[in-house]
């Protein structure tokens, strides 16, 4: 490593690992910034070098035997995460909520969900996270609140209530034939089936809810709403949290005039709702009034935003967000809500396009799983007994060596798999149940087809409890049952077993994280796909100055003798998922699902 770069990186690390429970006290100057010193054109920042791990609190670890994960449970597992090597924890919503959408419907933004514990438990968890030199980002869910939030309770009570304009109310279209006397104000669909408008008898008007009926959309055009949001952000930042993952943030500014969607727009309502006329103004205001005063990271869940539009949200000269989640890669195996088979060249083309579209001012993220998607190894790999382990390791290799800050989802590091759902009653997710009513109970889709698709796609696949050990309920809870059933494969797939096995997915992931941490080329280096059209091999380089890394992965179950393009002969094998030692040759003999990282 060049001495200047080594110095810069250690400077960044020094500032990023200040021990203790140091609060994020407002400071206009970001201490991690080294003005004017760039790495490969990029401004070095701690969140560019971080590996993020997402916790879905309901399913991570139960401390009191009620079958529901909680904050004390998380605190008890922080050493596990520290040993894995992750830098940042993203905690899915931990706020007071009636749980219509498992916490993505918030009743009180300043209170901890009672099932998860109390504020003292949050403070304790944060203190231990900081002691371990990790960071915490929390979920900011402010496109909508719960209908049980006091703002909405007030808002619905009368048309002249001071909170009326906190939400989006419209009169219906008169229709004597309809039971309420009205039709909804326009044809907007909800993401969770049915109309996005709900008639409220108290004032005979409709309110807008892009998601569930119990998730009314906030009116961001009201400056008081923005002020409330900025205040609650400061509340958590002043406690010391290190930033936010922002739920469906591109849809906070509603389309001008709320006119009907065209037939074409109805095929992708997320796109039609996103990028409203004031979205950038509101994000810029949020950055100016709140984020710029703290050393924090932000990542927006960018539903409806194209790759081409991404720089408008994350270019560091615009002062809006640091990063967004773009879903092109995650959705390569689906068509809307339907599962479809996918081809490796399509996925590779997406990563190349990312490298082309996002320049040194627009930092990327890399992820293929979260709480809204099926399990990584079942979705993009092969969860059969013969290939689950190599395949989970291959996917980890890709996620931790690609461009962008990697986001791992809980259980990915164990190679956890989809759940064998049988009937609709096995599912908890409101989205799955609403669509069942709208599609199966109306005979638009057969029950068999619906369930077959849901088994692949359901979000509940990712929400089954973490598998900690081989004891009953996988060590997730000491109680007799858990809120969502434990995957029956927990006796084979669990953390205790993997920690004791040096060849496990857990230890391989640990090695990869350590490799990324000590290898600036894997963070700031250029990306080049060496063989974009190859149907089963993904071979790419990451290059930073004189440091060249080659990642080669065989996505097929068949072995192959693969000749590297240009006769490249990588000299040094850095990491391999199947124990190979092959190096110094341009023809690699790869087994099925084999992944290797070379330096050359
Ligand atoms: C996106 C979240 O990730 C998802 O879980 C939730 O259902 C919707 N936003 C609504 O908040
Ligand atoms: Ca509990």
PDB file of N, CA and C in Angstrom, residues 418-457:
ATOM      1  N   UNK A 418     -34.758 -20.924   2.684  1.00  0.00           N
ATOM      2  CA  UNK A 418     -36.209 -20.716   2.689  1.00  0.00           C
ATOM      3  C   UNK A 418     -36.897 -21.776   3.561  1.00  0.00           C
ATOM      4  N   UNK A 419     -38.118 -21.448   3.963  1.00  0.00           N
ATOM      5  CA  UNK A 419     -38.898 -22.305   4.871  1.00  0.00           C
ATOM      6  C   UNK A 419     -39.884 -23.155   4.054  1.00  0.00           C
ATOM      7  N   UNK A 420     -40.111 -24.404   4.469  1.00  0.00           N
ATOM      8  CA  UNK A 420     -41.065 -25.231   3.711  1.00  0.00           C
ATOM      9  C   UNK A 420     -42.533 -24.917   4.051  1.00  0.00           C
ATOM     10  N   UNK A 421     -43.009 -23.766   3.596  1.00  0.00           N
ATOM     11  CA  UNK A 421     -44.402 -23.367   3.878  1.00  0.00           C
ATOM     12  C   UNK A 421     -45.373 -24.332   3.206  1.00  0.00           C
ATOM     13  N   UNK A 422     -46.473 -24.651   3.921  1.00  0.00           N
ATOM     14  CA  UNK A 422     -47.460 -25.562   3.325  1.00  0.00           C
ATOM     15  C   UNK A 422     -48.746 -24.831   2.974  1.00  0.00           C
ATOM     16  N   UNK A 423     -49.352 -24.166   3.952  1.00  0.00           N
ATOM     17  CA  UNK A 423     -50.631 -23.508   3.673  1.00  0.00           C
ATOM     18  C   UNK A 423     -50.506 -22.010   3.948  1.00  0.00           C
ATOM     19  N   UNK A 424     -51.528 -21.261   3.547  1.00  0.00           N
ATOM     20  CA  UNK A 424     -51.503 -19.806   3.755  1.00  0.00           C
ATOM     21  C   UNK A 424     -51.416 -19.489   5.250  1.00  0.00           C
ATOM     22  N   UNK A 425     -51.930 -20.400   6.093  1.00  0.00           N
ATOM     23  CA  UNK A 425     -51.869 -20.142   7.537  1.00  0.00           C
ATOM     24  C   UNK A 425     -50.446 -20.175   8.092  1.00  0.00           C
ATOM     25  N   UNK A 426     -49.527 -20.749   7.329  1.00  0.00           N
ATOM     26  CA  UNK A 426     -48.133 -20.768   7.798  1.00  0.00           C
ATOM     27  C   UNK A 426     -47.472 -19.388   7.660  1.00  0.00           C
ATOM     28  N   UNK A 427     -48.116 -18.490   6.889  1.00  0.00           N
ATOM     29  CA  UNK A 427     -47.508 -17.176   6.653  1.00  0.00           C
ATOM     30  C   UNK A 427     -48.051 -16.167   7.645  1.00  0.00           C
ATOM     31  N   UNK A 428     -47.225 -15.188   7.971  1.00  0.00           N
ATOM     32  CA  UNK A 428     -47.638 -14.107   8.873  1.00  0.00           C
ATOM     33  C   UNK A 428     -47.844 -12.798   8.106  1.00  0.00           C
ATOM     34  N   UNK A 429     -47.121 -12.612   7.019  1.00  0.00           N
ATOM     35  CA  UNK A 429     -47.004 -11.325   6.319  1.00  0.00           C
ATOM     36  C   UNK A 429     -48.349 -10.783   5.815  1.00  0.00           C
ATOM     37  N   UNK A 430     -48.631  -9.544   6.150  1.00  0.00           N
ATOM     38  CA  UNK A 430     -49.880  -8.894   5.730  1.00  0.00           C
ATOM     39  C   UNK A 430     -49.973  -8.815   4.204  1.00  0.00           C
ATOM     40  N   UNK A 431     -48.825  -8.614   3.551  1.00  0.00           N
ATOM     41  CA  UNK A 431     -48.824  -8.524   2.085  1.00  0.00           C
ATOM     42  C   UNK A 431     -49.305  -9.843   1.484  1.00  0.00           C
ATOM     43  N   UNK A 432     -48.813 -10.964   2.039  1.00  0.00           N
ATOM     44  CA  UNK A 432     -49.189 -12.290   1.536  1.00  0.00           C
ATOM     45  C   UNK A 432     -50.675 -12.567   1.784  1.00  0.00           C
ATOM     46  N   UNK A 433     -51.158 -12.200   2.971  1.00  0.00           N
ATOM     47  CA  UNK A 433     -52.563 -12.466   3.299  1.00  0.00           C
ATOM     48  C   UNK A 433     -53.506 -11.585   2.487  1.00  0.00           C
ATOM     49  N   UNK A 434     -53.153 -10.303   2.334  1.00  0.00           N
ATOM     50  CA  UNK A 434     -54.022  -9.420   1.542  1.00  0.00           C
ATOM     51  C   UNK A 434     -54.099  -9.886   0.089  1.00  0.00           C
ATOM     52  N   UNK A 435     -52.954 -10.258  -0.474  1.00  0.00           N
ATOM     53  CA  UNK A 435     -52.951 -10.695  -1.878  1.00  0.00           C
ATOM     54  C   UNK A 435     -53.697 -12.025  -2.025  1.00  0.00           C
ATOM     55  N   UNK A 436     -53.640 -12.862  -0.993  1.00  0.00           N
ATOM     56  CA  UNK A 436     -54.390 -14.132  -1.012  1.00  0.00           C
ATOM     57  C   UNK A 436     -55.881 -13.830  -1.124  1.00  0.00           C
ATOM     58  N   UNK A 437     -56.330 -12.867  -0.301  1.00  0.00           N
ATOM     59  CA  UNK A 437     -57.759 -12.497  -0.349  1.00  0.00           C
ATOM     60  C   UNK A 437     -58.104 -11.923  -1.712  1.00  0.00           C
ATOM     61  N   UNK A 438     -57.237 -11.051  -2.218  1.00  0.00           N
ATOM     62  CA  UNK A 438     -57.553 -10.343  -3.466  1.00  0.00           C
ATOM     63  C   UNK A 438     -57.442 -11.252  -4.688  1.00  0.00           C
ATOM     64  N   UNK A 439     -56.582 -12.256  -4.627  1.00  0.00           N
ATOM     65  CA  UNK A 439     -56.346 -13.062  -5.824  1.00  0.00           C
ATOM     66  C   UNK A 439     -56.915 -14.469  -5.737  1.00  0.00           C
ATOM     67  N   UNK A 440     -56.685 -15.164  -4.628  1.00  0.00           N
ATOM     68  CA  UNK A 440     -57.146 -16.559  -4.528  1.00  0.00           C
ATOM     69  C   UNK A 440     -58.630 -16.609  -4.177  1.00  0.00           C
ATOM     70  N   UNK A 441     -59.035 -15.828  -3.179  1.00  0.00           N
ATOM     71  CA  UNK A 441     -60.444 -15.886  -2.758  1.00  0.00           C
ATOM     72  C   UNK A 441     -61.391 -15.314  -3.806  1.00  0.00           C
ATOM     73  N   UNK A 442     -60.851 -14.561  -4.764  1.00  0.00           N
ATOM     74  CA  UNK A 442     -61.688 -14.055  -5.867  1.00  0.00           C
ATOM     75  C   UNK A 442     -61.517 -14.929  -7.117  1.00  0.00           C
ATOM     76  N   UNK A 443     -60.807 -16.030  -6.972  1.00  0.00           N
ATOM     77  CA  UNK A 443     -60.592 -17.014  -8.053  1.00  0.00           C
ATOM     78  C   UNK A 443     -59.828 -16.457  -9.253  1.00  0.00           C
ATOM     79  N   UNK A 444     -59.012 -15.414  -9.022  1.00  0.00           N
ATOM     80  CA  UNK A 444     -58.177 -14.924 -10.133  1.00  0.00           C
ATOM     81  C   UNK A 444     -56.954 -15.821 -10.302  1.00  0.00           C
ATOM     82  N   UNK A 445     -56.481 -16.381  -9.207  1.00  0.00           N
ATOM     83  CA  UNK A 445     -55.297 -17.245  -9.229  1.00  0.00           C
ATOM     84  C   UNK A 445     -55.632 -18.485  -8.403  1.00  0.00           C
ATOM     85  N   UNK A 446     -55.151 -19.650  -8.857  1.00  0.00           N
ATOM     86  CA  UNK A 446     -55.462 -20.850  -8.074  1.00  0.00           C
ATOM     87  C   UNK A 446     -54.617 -20.861  -6.799  1.00  0.00           C
ATOM     88  N   UNK A 447     -55.163 -21.481  -5.782  1.00  0.00           N
ATOM     89  CA  UNK A 447     -54.455 -21.563  -4.498  1.00  0.00           C
ATOM     90  C   UNK A 447     -53.080 -22.216  -4.682  1.00  0.00           C
ATOM     91  N   UNK A 448     -53.075 -23.262  -5.497  1.00  0.00           N
ATOM     92  CA  UNK A 448     -51.830 -24.003  -5.725  1.00  0.00           C
ATOM     93  C   UNK A 448     -50.748 -23.101  -6.352  1.00  0.00           C
ATOM     94  N   UNK A 449     -51.138 -22.361  -7.403  1.00  0.00           N
ATOM     95  CA  UNK A 449     -50.170 -21.480  -8.068  1.00  0.00           C
ATOM     96  C   UNK A 449     -49.713 -20.374  -7.128  1.00  0.00           C
ATOM     97  N   UNK A 450     -50.678 -19.839  -6.390  1.00  0.00           N
ATOM     98  CA  UNK A 450     -50.345 -18.735  -5.495  1.00  0.00           C
ATOM     99  C   UNK A 450     -49.318 -19.190  -4.459  1.00  0.00           C
ATOM    100  N   UNK A 451     -49.580 -20.345  -3.847  1.00  0.00           N
ATOM    101  CA  UNK A 451     -48.674 -20.828  -2.795  1.00  0.00           C
ATOM    102  C   UNK A 451     -47.323 -21.249  -3.369  1.00  0.00           C
ATOM    103  N   UNK A 452     -47.358 -21.830  -4.577  1.00  0.00           N
ATOM    104  CA  UNK A 452     -46.085 -22.248  -5.190  1.00  0.00           C
ATOM    105  C   UNK A 452     -45.188 -21.032  -5.402  1.00  0.00           C
ATOM    106  N   UNK A 453     -45.769 -19.930  -5.853  1.00  0.00           N
ATOM    107  CA  UNK A 453     -44.987 -18.714  -6.062  1.00  0.00           C
ATOM    108  C   UNK A 453     -44.531 -18.125  -4.725  1.00  0.00           C
ATOM    109  N   UNK A 454     -45.447 -18.118  -3.774  1.00  0.00           N
ATOM    110  CA  UNK A 454     -45.137 -17.525  -2.466  1.00  0.00           C
ATOM    111  C   UNK A 454     -43.988 -18.269  -1.762  1.00  0.00           C
ATOM    112  N   UNK A 455     -43.936 -19.586  -1.975  1.00  0.00           N
ATOM    113  CA  UNK A 455     -42.845 -20.353  -1.350  1.00  0.00           C
ATOM    114  C   UNK A 455     -41.488 -19.822  -1.811  1.00  0.00           C
ATOM    115  N   UNK A 456     -41.405 -19.417  -3.071  1.00  0.00           N
ATOM    116  CA  UNK A 456     -40.148 -18.838  -3.578  1.00  0.00           C
ATOM    117  C   UNK A 456     -39.940 -17.414  -3.087  1.00  0.00           C
ATOM    118  N   UNK A 457     -41.032 -16.627  -3.122  1.00  0.00           N
ATOM    119  CA  UNK A 457     -40.881 -15.178  -3.019  1.00  0.00           C
ATOM    120  C   UNK A 457     -41.174 -14.595  -1.652  1.00  0.00           C
TER     121      UNK A 457
END
